[in-house]
Amino acid sequence: MSLHINGSTVSLPLDTRVSLLDFVRDHLQLYGTKKGCNQGACGACTVLVDGERILSCLALAVQYEGRSITTIEGLANGSAPHPLQQAFIDHDGFQCGYCTPGQICSAIGMATEAKRGVPSYVSDDLAADVILTRDELRERMSGNLCRCGAHNGIIDAIREIMAAETLE
Ligand code: FES
Ligand code: FES
């Protein structure tokens, strides 16, 4: 049993109780994905599965056999950061940085949801095209908490990159 992570194929753990978060961090030594609450409340552990954002602390690794996982380590292009990583730097979208990998993975997954027309809690018209206003972005990113209060910079960074349509 195996899955793909950041372009590499890895064997899944024999212990079926291992969460995807613990598998990524403790078995693969990919420490970019962070453990905050470990109970689905903070978003620090967000990764992408076939392009969709999930909370890896609430997932068992074995559930993802054959799937493609992307962590923050898989986003950069060699030594060049992903455009959204650069935007977080440019807009002071972090202080301690603990939430940042989850924020960036979540924003990329969120952009895909918006392109598919998935409405949010604050969308007035469920059938209308999604317009990512600041309020929409705040709501769509509300599952990712920042204890340092860098939310304004985070939203600024996402807005800049979404305007340039380079999130993928
Ligand atoms: S560590 Fe997964 S949501 Fe907080
Ligand atoms: S930058 Fe410190 S928790 Fe977000």
PDB file of C-alpha atoms and ligand atoms in Angstrom:
ATOM      1  CA  MET A   1       0.000   0.000   0.000  1.00  0.00           C
ATOM      2  CA  SER A   2       1.408   3.384  -0.985  1.00  0.00           C
ATOM      3  CA  LEU A   3       0.530   6.986  -1.719  1.00  0.00           C
ATOM      4  CA  HIS A   4       2.230   9.781  -3.602  1.00  0.00           C
ATOM      5  CA  ILE A   5       3.548  12.779  -1.774  1.00  0.00           C
ATOM      6  CA  ASN A   6       5.129  15.791  -3.426  1.00  0.00           C
ATOM      7  CA  GLY A   7       5.828  13.650  -6.494  1.00  0.00           C
ATOM      8  CA  SER A   8       7.387  10.692  -4.660  1.00  0.00           C
ATOM      9  CA  THR A   9       5.775   7.318  -3.968  1.00  0.00           C
ATOM     10  CA  VAL A  10       6.010   6.192  -0.350  1.00  0.00           C
ATOM     11  CA  SER A  11       4.822   3.102   1.495  1.00  0.00           C
ATOM     12  CA  LEU A  12       1.981   3.532   3.943  1.00  0.00           C
ATOM     13  CA  PRO A  13       2.450   2.606   7.610  1.00  0.00           C
ATOM     14  CA  LEU A  14       1.428  -0.865   8.740  1.00  0.00           C
ATOM     15  CA  ASP A  15      -0.307   0.682  11.748  1.00  0.00           C
ATOM     16  CA  THR A  16      -3.709   1.723  10.439  1.00  0.00           C
ATOM     17  CA  ARG A  17      -4.204   4.115  13.379  1.00  0.00           C
ATOM     18  CA  VAL A  18      -1.541   6.593  12.159  1.00  0.00           C
ATOM     19  CA  SER A  19      -3.014   9.928  11.114  1.00  0.00           C
ATOM     20  CA  LEU A  20      -1.963  11.481   7.840  1.00  0.00           C
ATOM     21  CA  LEU A  21      -0.441  14.332   9.856  1.00  0.00           C
ATOM     22  CA  ASP A  22       1.701  12.011  11.985  1.00  0.00           C
ATOM     23  CA  PHE A  23       2.653  10.015   8.893  1.00  0.00           C
ATOM     24  CA  VAL A  24       3.853  13.133   7.088  1.00  0.00           C
ATOM     25  CA  ARG A  25       5.745  14.529  10.066  1.00  0.00           C
ATOM     26  CA  ASP A  26       6.982  11.515  12.016  1.00  0.00           C
ATOM     27  CA  HIS A  27       7.414   8.922   9.272  1.00  0.00           C
ATOM     28  CA  LEU A  28       8.462  11.120   6.336  1.00  0.00           C
ATOM     29  CA  GLN A  29      10.160  13.915   8.323  1.00  0.00           C
ATOM     30  CA  LEU A  30       8.223  16.552   6.395  1.00  0.00           C
ATOM     31  CA  TYR A  31       7.953  18.990   9.284  1.00  0.00           C
ATOM     32  CA  GLY A  32       6.443  21.853   7.280  1.00  0.00           C
ATOM     33  CA  THR A  33       2.935  20.598   8.030  1.00  0.00           C
ATOM     34  CA  LYS A  34       2.210  21.697  11.577  1.00  0.00           C
ATOM     35  CA  LYS A  35       0.346  20.099  14.462  1.00  0.00           C
ATOM     36  CA  GLY A  36      -1.662  22.702  16.338  1.00  0.00           C
ATOM     37  CA  CYS A  37      -4.829  21.462  18.006  1.00  0.00           C
ATOM     38  CA  ASN A  38      -4.751  17.919  16.568  1.00  0.00           C
ATOM     39  CA  GLN A  39      -8.564  17.950  16.617  1.00  0.00           C
ATOM     40  CA  GLY A  40      -9.691  19.816  13.502  1.00  0.00           C
ATOM     41  CA  ALA A  41     -10.016  23.295  14.965  1.00  0.00           C
ATOM     42  CA  CYS A  42      -7.011  25.349  13.803  1.00  0.00           C
ATOM     43  CA  GLY A  43      -6.087  24.441  10.208  1.00  0.00           C
ATOM     44  CA  ALA A  44      -2.332  24.273  10.887  1.00  0.00           C
ATOM     45  CA  CYS A  45      -2.225  20.736   9.466  1.00  0.00           C
ATOM     46  CA  THR A  46      -3.899  21.548   6.118  1.00  0.00           C
ATOM     47  CA  VAL A  47      -2.524  19.658   3.107  1.00  0.00           C
ATOM     48  CA  LEU A  48      -3.803  19.118  -0.423  1.00  0.00           C
ATOM     49  CA  VAL A  49      -5.143  15.762  -1.600  1.00  0.00           C
ATOM     50  CA  ASP A  50      -5.521  15.676  -5.375  1.00  0.00           C
ATOM     51  CA  GLY A  51      -5.793  19.470  -5.136  1.00  0.00           C
ATOM     52  CA  GLU A  52      -8.433  19.581  -2.389  1.00  0.00           C
ATOM     53  CA  ARG A  53      -7.632  20.913   1.066  1.00  0.00           C
ATOM     54  CA  ILE A  54      -8.078  18.613   4.033  1.00  0.00           C
ATOM     55  CA  LEU A  55      -7.161  18.614   7.712  1.00  0.00           C
ATOM     56  CA  SER A  56      -4.524  15.939   7.969  1.00  0.00           C
ATOM     57  CA  CYS A  57      -4.972  15.545  11.742  1.00  0.00           C
ATOM     58  CA  LEU A  58      -8.486  14.210  11.131  1.00  0.00           C
ATOM     59  CA  ALA A  59      -7.428  11.773   8.396  1.00  0.00           C
ATOM     60  CA  LEU A  60      -5.918   8.326   8.629  1.00  0.00           C
ATOM     61  CA  ALA A  61      -2.949   7.822   6.324  1.00  0.00           C
ATOM     62  CA  VAL A  62      -4.305   4.513   5.016  1.00  0.00           C
ATOM     63  CA  GLN A  63      -7.449   6.258   3.750  1.00  0.00           C
ATOM     64  CA  TYR A  64      -5.326   7.923   1.087  1.00  0.00           C
ATOM     65  CA  GLU A  65      -3.839   4.884  -0.605  1.00  0.00           C
ATOM     66  CA  GLY A  66      -3.004   5.766  -4.201  1.00  0.00           C
ATOM     67  CA  ARG A  67      -3.845   9.453  -3.764  1.00  0.00           C
ATOM     68  CA  SER A  68      -1.541  12.429  -4.418  1.00  0.00           C
ATOM     69  CA  ILE A  69      -0.713  14.525  -1.374  1.00  0.00           C
ATOM     70  CA  THR A  70       0.935  17.940  -1.588  1.00  0.00           C
ATOM     71  CA  THR A  71       2.473  19.527   1.486  1.00  0.00           C
ATOM     72  CA  ILE A  72       4.107  22.922   1.768  1.00  0.00           C
ATOM     73  CA  GLU A  73       7.420  21.293   0.798  1.00  0.00           C
ATOM     74  CA  GLY A  74       5.932  20.355  -2.568  1.00  0.00           C
ATOM     75  CA  LEU A  75       4.873  23.846  -3.627  1.00  0.00           C
ATOM     76  CA  ALA A  76       8.166  25.589  -4.316  1.00  0.00           C
ATOM     77  CA  ASN A  77       9.765  25.263  -7.735  1.00  0.00           C
ATOM     78  CA  GLY A  78      13.306  24.285  -6.831  1.00  0.00           C
ATOM     79  CA  SER A  79      14.801  27.227  -4.959  1.00  0.00           C
ATOM     80  CA  ALA A  80      12.061  29.570  -6.208  1.00  0.00           C
ATOM     81  CA  PRO A  81       9.153  29.943  -3.777  1.00  0.00           C
ATOM     82  CA  HIS A  82       5.581  29.420  -4.904  1.00  0.00           C
ATOM     83  CA  PRO A  83       4.088  32.831  -5.842  1.00  0.00           C
ATOM     84  CA  LEU A  84       1.837  32.679  -2.806  1.00  0.00           C
ATOM     85  CA  GLN A  85       4.804  32.010  -0.515  1.00  0.00           C
ATOM     86  CA  GLN A  86       6.489  35.116  -1.928  1.00  0.00           C
ATOM     87  CA  ALA A  87       3.291  37.128  -1.471  1.00  0.00           C
ATOM     88  CA  PHE A  88       3.123  36.129   2.201  1.00  0.00           C
ATOM     89  CA  ILE A  89       6.646  37.547   2.582  1.00  0.00           C
ATOM     90  CA  ASP A  90       5.798  40.718   0.665  1.00  0.00           C
ATOM     91  CA  HIS A  91       2.613  41.389   2.669  1.00  0.00           C
ATOM     92  CA  ASP A  92       3.851  40.407   6.141  1.00  0.00           C
ATOM     93  CA  GLY A  93       1.414  37.510   6.105  1.00  0.00           C
ATOM     94  CA  PHE A  94       3.076  35.856   9.088  1.00  0.00           C
ATOM     95  CA  GLN A  95       4.937  36.487  12.297  1.00  0.00           C
ATOM     96  CA  CYS A  96       5.966  33.226  14.005  1.00  0.00           C
ATOM     97  CA  GLY A  97       5.114  31.272  10.842  1.00  0.00           C
ATOM     98  CA  TYR A  98       3.484  28.333  12.622  1.00  0.00           C
ATOM     99  CA  CYS A  99       0.169  28.642  10.800  1.00  0.00           C
ATOM    100  CA  THR A 100       1.714  29.644   7.466  1.00  0.00           C
ATOM    101  CA  PRO A 101       2.095  26.256   5.722  1.00  0.00           C
ATOM    102  CA  GLY A 102      -1.530  25.451   6.494  1.00  0.00           C
ATOM    103  CA  GLN A 103      -2.658  28.912   5.390  1.00  0.00           C
ATOM    104  CA  ILE A 104      -0.888  28.592   2.047  1.00  0.00           C
ATOM    105  CA  CYS A 105      -2.104  25.057   1.308  1.00  0.00           C
ATOM    106  CA  SER A 106      -5.610  26.066   2.363  1.00  0.00           C
ATOM    107  CA  ALA A 107      -5.592  29.152   0.117  1.00  0.00           C
ATOM    108  CA  ILE A 108      -4.594  27.062  -2.892  1.00  0.00           C
ATOM    109  CA  GLY A 109      -7.384  24.581  -2.196  1.00  0.00           C
ATOM    110  CA  MET A 110      -9.797  27.443  -1.577  1.00  0.00           C
ATOM    111  CA  ALA A 111      -8.975  28.983  -4.949  1.00  0.00           C
ATOM    112  CA  THR A 112      -9.830  25.699  -6.653  1.00  0.00           C
ATOM    113  CA  GLU A 113     -13.160  25.566  -4.798  1.00  0.00           C
ATOM    114  CA  ALA A 114     -13.951  29.129  -5.882  1.00  0.00           C
ATOM    115  CA  LYS A 115     -13.166  28.313  -9.514  1.00  0.00           C
ATOM    116  CA  ARG A 116     -15.615  25.405  -9.271  1.00  0.00           C
ATOM    117  CA  GLY A 117     -18.249  27.883  -8.057  1.00  0.00           C
ATOM    118  CA  VAL A 118     -18.570  26.441  -4.550  1.00  0.00           C
ATOM    119  CA  PRO A 119     -20.458  29.039  -2.453  1.00  0.00           C
ATOM    120  CA  SER A 120     -19.461  30.015   1.070  1.00  0.00           C
ATOM    121  CA  TYR A 121     -21.558  30.851   4.127  1.00  0.00           C
ATOM    122  CA  VAL A 122     -21.519  34.559   3.175  1.00  0.00           C
ATOM    123  CA  SER A 123     -22.351  34.100  -0.532  1.00  0.00           C
ATOM    124  CA  ASP A 124     -25.671  35.862  -1.187  1.00  0.00           C
ATOM    125  CA  ASP A 125     -26.519  34.059  -4.417  1.00  0.00           C
ATOM    126  CA  LEU A 126     -25.688  30.353  -4.384  1.00  0.00           C
ATOM    127  CA  ALA A 127     -25.964  30.140  -8.183  1.00  0.00           C
ATOM    128  CA  ALA A 128     -23.832  33.202  -9.024  1.00  0.00           C
ATOM    129  CA  ASP A 129     -20.200  33.122 -10.068  1.00  0.00           C
ATOM    130  CA  VAL A 130     -17.905  33.390  -7.071  1.00  0.00           C
ATOM    131  CA  ILE A 131     -16.398  36.833  -6.583  1.00  0.00           C
ATOM    132  CA  LEU A 132     -13.664  36.680  -4.010  1.00  0.00           C
ATOM    133  CA  THR A 133     -14.259  39.845  -2.066  1.00  0.00           C
ATOM    134  CA  ARG A 134     -12.368  40.440   1.149  1.00  0.00           C
ATOM    135  CA  ASP A 135     -15.344  39.174   3.167  1.00  0.00           C
ATOM    136  CA  GLU A 136     -15.564  36.047   1.013  1.00  0.00           C
ATOM    137  CA  LEU A 137     -11.856  35.387   1.505  1.00  0.00           C
ATOM    138  CA  ARG A 138     -12.121  35.912   5.246  1.00  0.00           C
ATOM    139  CA  GLU A 139     -14.974  33.431   5.458  1.00  0.00           C
ATOM    140  CA  ARG A 140     -13.348  30.886   3.153  1.00  0.00           C
ATOM    141  CA  MET A 141     -10.093  31.062   5.139  1.00  0.00           C
ATOM    142  CA  SER A 142     -11.788  31.102   8.541  1.00  0.00           C
ATOM    143  CA  GLY A 143     -10.779  27.508   9.242  1.00  0.00           C
ATOM    144  CA  ASN A 144      -7.148  28.574   9.408  1.00  0.00           C
ATOM    145  CA  LEU A 145      -6.405  30.424  12.622  1.00  0.00           C
ATOM    146  CA  CYS A 146      -3.407  32.684  13.141  1.00  0.00           C
ATOM    147  CA  ARG A 147      -2.453  33.149  16.757  1.00  0.00           C
ATOM    148  CA  CYS A 148      -0.212  36.066  15.793  1.00  0.00           C
ATOM    149  CA  GLY A 149      -3.106  37.971  14.242  1.00  0.00           C
ATOM    150  CA  ALA A 150      -1.548  38.261  10.780  1.00  0.00           C
ATOM    151  CA  HIS A 151      -4.911  37.783   9.071  1.00  0.00           C
ATOM    152  CA  ASN A 152      -4.907  41.134   7.258  1.00  0.00           C
ATOM    153  CA  GLY A 153      -1.543  40.402   5.636  1.00  0.00           C
ATOM    154  CA  ILE A 154      -2.669  36.878   4.816  1.00  0.00           C
ATOM    155  CA  ILE A 155      -5.753  38.161   3.008  1.00  0.00           C
ATOM    156  CA  ASP A 156      -3.681  40.826   1.204  1.00  0.00           C
ATOM    157  CA  ALA A 157      -1.260  38.147  -0.001  1.00  0.00           C
ATOM    158  CA  ILE A 158      -4.035  35.889  -1.238  1.00  0.00           C
ATOM    159  CA  ARG A 159      -5.794  38.784  -2.979  1.00  0.00           C
ATOM    160  CA  GLU A 160      -2.628  39.787  -4.801  1.00  0.00           C
ATOM    161  CA  ILE A 161      -2.022  36.299  -6.125  1.00  0.00           C
ATOM    162  CA  MET A 162      -5.644  35.628  -6.933  1.00  0.00           C
ATOM    163  CA  ALA A 163      -5.696  38.817  -8.976  1.00  0.00           C
ATOM    164  CA  ALA A 164      -2.696  37.516 -10.910  1.00  0.00           C
ATOM    165  CA  GLU A 165      -4.385  34.090 -11.242  1.00  0.00           C
ATOM    166  CA  THR A 166      -1.209  32.260 -10.376  1.00  0.00           C
ATOM    167  CA  LEU A 167      -2.409  30.186  -7.466  1.00  0.00           C
ATOM    168  CA  GLU A 168      -2.134  26.882  -9.321  1.00  0.00           C
TER     169      GLU A 168
HETATM  170  S1  FES B   1      -3.838  20.387  13.910  1.00  0.00           S
HETATM  171 FE1  FES B   1      -5.349  19.806  12.477  1.00  0.00          FE
HETATM  172  S2  FES B   1      -6.862  21.330  12.619  1.00  0.00           S
HETATM  173 FE2  FES B   1      -5.453  21.845  14.208  1.00  0.00          FE
HETATM  174  S1  FES B   2       2.039  33.646  12.016  1.00  0.00           S
HETATM  175 FE1  FES B   2       2.070  32.927  14.079  1.00  0.00          FE
HETATM  176  S2  FES B   2       0.289  31.722  14.192  1.00  0.00           S
HETATM  177 FE2  FES B   2       0.113  32.692  12.265  1.00  0.00          FE
END
